[in-house]
Short mmCIF file of C-alpha atoms and ligand atoms in Angstrom, two decimals:
data_model
loop_
_atom_site.label_atom_id
_atom_site.label_comp_id
_atom_site.label_asym_id
_atom_site.label_seq_id
_atom_site.Cartn_x
_atom_site.Cartn_y
_atom_site.Cartn_z
CA MET A 1 -4.48 -0.35 -16.07
CA ARG A 2 -7.66 -2.38 -16.42
CA LYS A 3 -7.41 -3.84 -12.94
CA PHE A 4 -8.49 -0.50 -11.46
CA SER A 5 -11.78 -0.20 -13.33
CA THR A 6 -12.48 -3.89 -12.92
CA LEU A 7 -11.96 -3.72 -9.20
CA ALA A 8 -14.22 -0.65 -8.93
CA SER A 9 -16.98 -2.58 -10.65
CA ILE A 10 -16.55 -5.56 -8.34
CA VAL A 11 -16.80 -3.27 -5.29
CA ARG A 12 -19.90 -1.67 -6.77
CA THR A 13 -21.57 -4.91 -7.83
CA GLU A 14 -20.95 -6.61 -4.48
CA GLY A 15 -21.82 -3.47 -2.50
CA LEU A 16 -18.50 -3.77 -0.62
CA ALA A 17 -18.18 -0.07 0.00
CA GLU A 18 -19.55 3.35 -0.81
CA ILE A 19 -17.42 4.77 -3.59
CA VAL A 20 -16.41 8.51 -3.44
CA GLU A 21 -14.54 9.94 -6.42
CA PRO A 22 -11.48 11.98 -5.60
CA SER A 23 -10.35 15.24 -7.18
CA GLU A 24 -6.73 15.85 -8.26
CA VAL A 25 -4.55 16.55 -5.26
CA PRO A 26 -3.16 20.14 -5.35
CA TRP A 27 0.51 20.42 -6.28
CA ALA A 28 1.23 22.36 -3.07
CA THR A 29 0.03 19.37 -1.06
CA ILE A 30 2.33 16.95 -2.89
CA GLU A 31 5.22 19.25 -1.99
CA LEU A 32 4.88 18.02 1.59
CA VAL A 33 6.81 14.93 0.29
CA HIS A 34 8.18 15.53 -3.20
CA THR A 35 10.80 18.09 -4.37
CA GLU A 36 9.85 21.16 -6.39
CA ARG A 37 12.35 20.02 -9.06
CA TYR A 38 10.64 16.64 -9.58
CA LEU A 39 7.14 18.07 -9.48
CA SER A 40 7.84 20.80 -12.09
CA GLY A 41 9.32 18.14 -14.44
CA LEU A 42 6.24 15.99 -13.85
CA ARG A 43 3.85 18.93 -14.39
CA ASP A 44 5.51 20.24 -17.50
CA GLY A 45 6.55 16.95 -19.05
CA THR A 46 10.24 17.89 -18.82
CA LEU A 47 11.60 14.91 -16.89
CA GLU A 48 14.99 13.60 -18.05
CA PRO A 49 14.81 10.45 -20.23
CA ALA A 50 16.69 8.55 -17.50
CA GLU A 51 14.00 9.62 -14.94
CA VAL A 52 11.25 8.34 -17.21
CA ARG A 53 13.04 5.04 -17.69
CA ARG A 54 13.36 4.67 -13.85
CA LEU A 55 9.65 5.30 -13.57
CA GLY A 56 8.92 2.51 -16.04
CA LEU A 57 5.89 4.31 -17.55
CA PRO A 58 5.78 6.80 -20.41
CA TRP A 59 5.01 10.38 -19.30
CA SER A 60 1.63 11.68 -20.31
CA PRO A 61 -0.87 14.22 -18.94
CA ALA A 62 -3.15 11.20 -18.22
CA LEU A 63 -0.42 9.58 -16.11
CA VAL A 64 0.01 12.78 -14.04
CA ARG A 65 -3.77 13.13 -13.59
CA ARG A 66 -4.14 9.50 -12.60
CA SER A 67 -1.32 9.82 -10.01
CA ARG A 68 -2.80 12.97 -8.53
CA LEU A 69 -6.29 11.38 -8.31
CA ALA A 70 -4.85 8.29 -6.62
CA THR A 71 -2.98 10.42 -4.09
CA GLN A 72 -6.10 12.40 -3.17
CA GLY A 73 -7.86 9.05 -2.94
CA SER A 74 -5.48 7.93 -0.23
CA ILE A 75 -5.90 11.17 1.65
CA ASN A 76 -9.70 10.82 1.48
CA ALA A 77 -9.54 7.17 2.51
CA ALA A 78 -7.40 7.99 5.50
CA ARG A 79 -9.97 10.61 6.55
CA PHE A 80 -12.76 8.01 6.26
CA ALA A 81 -10.62 5.61 8.34
CA LEU A 82 -10.28 8.20 11.10
CA GLU A 83 -14.04 8.70 11.07
CA ASP A 84 -15.21 5.13 10.74
CA GLY A 85 -12.20 2.92 11.59
CA LEU A 86 -11.85 1.77 8.00
CA GLY A 87 -11.28 3.41 4.64
CA GLY A 88 -9.83 2.26 1.32
CA ASN A 89 -8.47 3.51 -1.92
CA LEU A 90 -9.19 1.54 -5.12
CA ALA A 91 -5.70 2.60 -6.23
CA GLY A 92 -2.58 3.92 -4.44
CA GLY A 93 0.18 2.22 -2.49
CA THR A 94 2.81 3.48 -4.87
CA HIS A 95 5.57 2.92 -2.37
CA HIS A 96 8.63 3.16 -4.64
CA ALA A 97 8.20 6.86 -5.33
CA LEU A 98 10.97 8.83 -3.71
CA PRO A 99 11.05 12.54 -2.81
CA ASP A 100 13.01 13.47 -5.89
CA GLY A 101 11.76 10.96 -8.46
CA GLY A 102 9.45 8.12 -9.34
CA GLU A 103 10.42 4.52 -9.97
CA GLY A 104 9.00 1.05 -10.46
CA PHE A 105 5.60 2.29 -11.85
CA CYS A 106 5.19 4.66 -8.89
CA VAL A 107 4.83 8.38 -9.70
CA LEU A 108 3.75 9.88 -6.39
CA ASN A 109 4.02 8.42 -2.89
CA ASP A 110 0.33 8.61 -1.90
CA VAL A 111 0.80 7.08 1.56
CA ALA A 112 3.60 9.48 2.42
CA VAL A 113 1.59 12.50 1.19
CA ALA A 114 -1.54 11.40 3.07
CA THR A 115 0.48 10.89 6.26
CA ARG A 116 2.02 14.33 5.99
CA VAL A 117 -1.33 15.97 5.28
CA LEU A 118 -3.04 14.46 8.38
CA GLN A 119 0.01 15.19 10.53
CA ALA A 120 0.06 18.82 9.33
CA GLU A 121 -3.61 19.14 10.18
CA GLY A 122 -2.96 17.77 13.65
CA ARG A 123 -5.34 14.89 13.01
CA VAL A 124 -2.72 12.29 13.82
CA ARG A 125 0.86 12.14 14.98
CA ARG A 126 1.95 8.50 15.03
CA VAL A 127 1.33 6.42 11.90
CA LEU A 128 2.00 2.79 11.02
CA VAL A 129 2.74 1.62 7.47
CA VAL A 130 2.06 -2.08 7.03
CA ASP A 131 3.56 -2.80 3.59
CA LEU A 132 2.84 -6.35 2.44
CA ASP A 133 3.41 -5.72 -1.27
CA VAL A 134 5.98 -8.24 -2.40
CA HIS A 135 8.44 -5.46 -3.19
CA HIS A 136 10.30 -3.53 -0.48
CA GLY A 137 8.78 -0.18 0.51
CA ASN A 138 11.86 1.84 -0.28
CA GLY A 139 10.01 5.15 -0.86
CA ASN A 140 8.38 5.18 2.56
CA ALA A 141 11.64 3.96 4.19
CA VAL A 142 13.41 7.02 2.80
CA VAL A 143 10.71 9.58 3.45
CA PHE A 144 10.22 8.45 7.03
CA ALA A 145 13.85 7.42 7.77
CA ASN A 146 14.34 10.07 10.48
CA ASP A 147 10.80 10.36 11.73
CA PRO A 148 10.22 8.51 15.00
CA ASP A 149 6.43 9.09 14.63
CA VAL A 150 6.09 6.91 11.56
CA PHE A 151 6.73 3.17 11.86
CA THR A 152 7.38 1.48 8.51
CA PHE A 153 7.00 -2.33 8.33
CA SER A 154 7.91 -4.00 5.05
CA MET A 155 7.68 -7.75 4.37
CA HIS A 156 9.09 -8.42 0.91
CA GLY A 157 11.05 -10.66 -1.42
CA GLU A 158 14.68 -10.27 -0.49
CA LYS A 159 15.96 -10.78 -4.05
CA ASN A 160 13.20 -8.83 -5.73
CA PHE A 161 13.06 -5.18 -6.81
CA PRO A 162 14.27 -2.67 -5.68
CA LEU A 163 17.93 -3.65 -5.60
CA LYS A 164 18.74 -1.03 -2.94
CA LYS A 165 16.54 -1.46 0.11
CA PRO A 166 17.03 1.41 2.61
CA PRO A 167 16.03 0.23 6.08
CA SER A 168 12.45 0.48 7.19
CA SER A 169 11.65 0.54 10.91
CA LEU A 170 11.12 -3.17 10.50
CA ASP A 171 12.10 -5.23 7.44
CA VAL A 172 11.20 -8.90 7.11
CA PRO A 173 12.91 -10.25 3.97
CA LEU A 174 11.55 -13.40 2.32
CA GLN A 175 13.23 -15.98 0.15
CA ASP A 176 11.76 -16.86 -3.29
CA HIS A 177 8.89 -19.31 -3.39
CA VAL A 178 7.72 -18.76 0.22
CA GLY A 179 4.20 -20.17 0.65
CA ASP A 180 1.18 -19.67 2.93
CA VAL A 181 2.44 -21.45 6.07
CA ALA A 182 5.81 -19.75 6.36
CA TYR A 183 4.48 -16.39 5.24
CA LEU A 184 1.54 -16.29 7.71
CA ALA A 185 3.73 -17.53 10.54
CA LEU A 186 6.19 -14.64 9.98
CA LEU A 187 3.35 -12.17 9.71
CA ALA A 188 1.72 -13.46 12.89
CA ARG A 189 5.05 -13.04 14.62
CA TRP A 190 6.07 -9.58 13.38
CA LEU A 191 2.78 -7.67 12.87
CA PRO A 192 1.96 -7.52 16.67
CA TYR A 193 5.48 -6.24 17.24
CA ALA A 194 5.06 -3.44 14.62
CA ILE A 195 1.64 -2.54 16.01
CA GLU A 196 2.99 -2.33 19.53
CA ARG A 197 6.10 -0.43 18.70
CA SER A 198 4.34 2.08 16.46
CA ARG A 199 1.73 3.13 19.11
CA ALA A 200 -0.06 4.40 15.99
CA GLU A 201 -3.20 6.47 15.70
CA LEU A 202 -3.66 5.52 12.04
CA ALA A 203 -2.42 2.71 9.81
CA PHE A 204 -1.95 2.28 6.10
CA TYR A 205 -2.20 -1.26 4.78
CA LEU A 206 -0.49 -1.73 1.43
CA ALA A 207 -2.32 -4.89 0.42
CA GLY A 208 -0.30 -5.80 -2.72
CA VAL A 209 -1.45 -9.03 -4.28
CA ASP A 210 1.89 -9.69 -6.07
CA VAL A 211 2.67 -12.20 -3.33
CA VAL A 212 0.32 -14.72 -4.94
CA ILE A 213 1.71 -17.66 -6.93
CA GLY A 214 1.87 -17.01 -10.63
CA ASP A 215 2.35 -13.24 -10.27
CA ARG A 216 4.56 -12.00 -13.10
CA TYR A 217 6.89 -10.06 -10.71
CA GLY A 218 6.28 -11.68 -7.38
CA ARG A 219 8.43 -14.81 -7.00
CA LEU A 220 6.43 -15.93 -3.91
CA ALA A 221 3.88 -18.69 -3.76
CA LEU A 222 0.86 -17.69 -1.66
CA THR A 223 -2.48 -19.27 -2.60
CA PRO A 224 -5.62 -17.07 -2.91
CA GLU A 225 -6.68 -18.66 0.42
CA GLY A 226 -3.32 -17.61 2.00
CA LEU A 227 -3.97 -14.09 0.69
CA ARG A 228 -7.43 -14.03 2.25
CA ARG A 229 -6.02 -15.07 5.58
CA ARG A 230 -3.28 -12.48 5.29
CA ASP A 231 -5.82 -9.67 4.74
CA GLU A 232 -7.98 -10.89 7.61
CA LEU A 233 -5.01 -11.11 9.97
CA VAL A 234 -3.97 -7.55 9.26
CA LEU A 235 -7.45 -6.04 9.48
CA ARG A 236 -8.36 -7.97 12.56
CA SER A 237 -5.13 -7.13 14.34
CA LEU A 238 -5.43 -3.39 13.68
CA ARG A 239 -9.06 -3.45 14.75
CA THR A 240 -8.21 -5.27 17.98
CA ALA A 241 -5.48 -2.74 18.65
CA GLY A 242 -7.98 0.14 18.02
CA ILE A 243 -6.02 1.53 15.09
CA PRO A 244 -8.03 2.97 12.12
CA CYS A 245 -6.91 1.28 8.93
CA THR A 246 -6.60 2.68 5.42
CA ILE A 247 -6.33 0.01 2.73
CA VAL A 248 -4.44 0.90 -0.43
CA LEU A 249 -3.88 -1.51 -3.38
CA ALA A 250 -0.14 -1.51 -4.21
CA GLY A 251 0.97 -4.04 -6.78
CA GLY A 252 -0.58 -7.04 -8.49
CA TYR A 253 0.34 -8.52 -11.86
CA ALA A 254 -1.61 -11.74 -12.25
CA ALA A 255 -2.24 -13.41 -15.65
CA SER A 256 -5.04 -11.05 -16.48
CA PRO A 257 -6.29 -7.67 -15.15
CA GLU A 258 -9.56 -9.45 -14.23
CA ARG A 259 -7.69 -11.98 -12.10
CA THR A 260 -5.63 -9.28 -10.46
CA ALA A 261 -8.76 -7.22 -9.62
CA GLU A 262 -10.37 -10.31 -8.18
CA LEU A 263 -7.39 -10.83 -5.84
CA HIS A 264 -7.41 -7.08 -4.82
CA ALA A 265 -11.14 -7.40 -4.02
CA GLU A 266 -10.29 -9.85 -1.24
CA ALA A 267 -9.05 -7.10 1.06
CA PHE A 268 -12.29 -5.18 0.59
CA ARG A 269 -14.36 -8.35 1.21
CA ALA A 270 -12.38 -8.98 4.39
CA ALA A 271 -13.01 -5.37 5.40
CA ARG A 272 -16.78 -5.85 4.97
CA ARG A 273 -16.67 -9.09 7.02
CA LEU A 274 -14.83 -7.20 9.69
CA VAL A 275 -17.39 -4.40 9.80
CA ARG A 276 -20.17 -6.91 9.97
CA GLY A 277 -18.49 -8.75 12.83
CA GLU A 278 -18.07 -11.87 10.71
CA LEU A 279 -14.30 -12.14 11.32
CA CYS A 280 -13.75 -14.22 14.44
CA GLU A 281 -11.41 -12.67 17.03
CA SER A 282 -8.85 -15.49 16.91
CA ALA A 283 -8.75 -17.23 13.58
CA PRO A 284 -6.84 -20.52 13.55
CA THR A 285 -3.14 -19.87 12.95
CA PRO A 286 -1.24 -22.00 10.47
CA HIS A 287 0.79 -24.90 11.78
CA GLU A 288 4.30 -25.68 10.62
ZN1 ZN B 1 4.95 -4.81 -5.77
#
């Protein structure tokens, strides 16, 4: 949990962004994605023991509050993105949450809820989800399975959690121990395809840092420098395509919460460089 507060203080200290505190998202709003059955169990603390085990976190009022705050945070961040071109949530990206239950530390699917809110308001129709967390984005794949307006792109460890990987619009599975060169080459190849096919008016970037070497759950081998280049590539590509980008954290399980927060901060530093025009249009691409 400490990665969240540590990241917030890095963002404050370095002046990376203006921080706006969210309120708890209304239950009726969450119903745009999640079932009434699941939400009443969550609200009243009456989830089945098997459901809590699948979630991987003990139920508590604080957990529910945190999940609702994080979800509203992604809604707010997407609104800022539509206004300014860039917004971010210092939490969120809980992409394993399914309509009828949470799993893998993910209680509510914030990106799915934010997408449905902005669609319902008529603010956007077509949305792109760029999910570079090391784990497959099964929740978004399920929520948007039959929605031609939402393009889901997941690049993830093939042998990693979750076991069942329902198809995204575009899945790029990776073998264990993939490093910077192979990873960035695949991203440079498939991200433009996803951007073009999506014709999106808004993007969510799930900037999980569990791709970095030494992550407790990641099984990949990106260096911090590779991570920095990944974030820059995504933000620059979306900017060039004229698509507003909402950064959400997703996973990260480095040796310490401080280290994890430091890695998450890279996406926000890259965002600031982008806003200041310090990211060159065509950064050198990695050579095989
Ligand atoms: Zn993950």
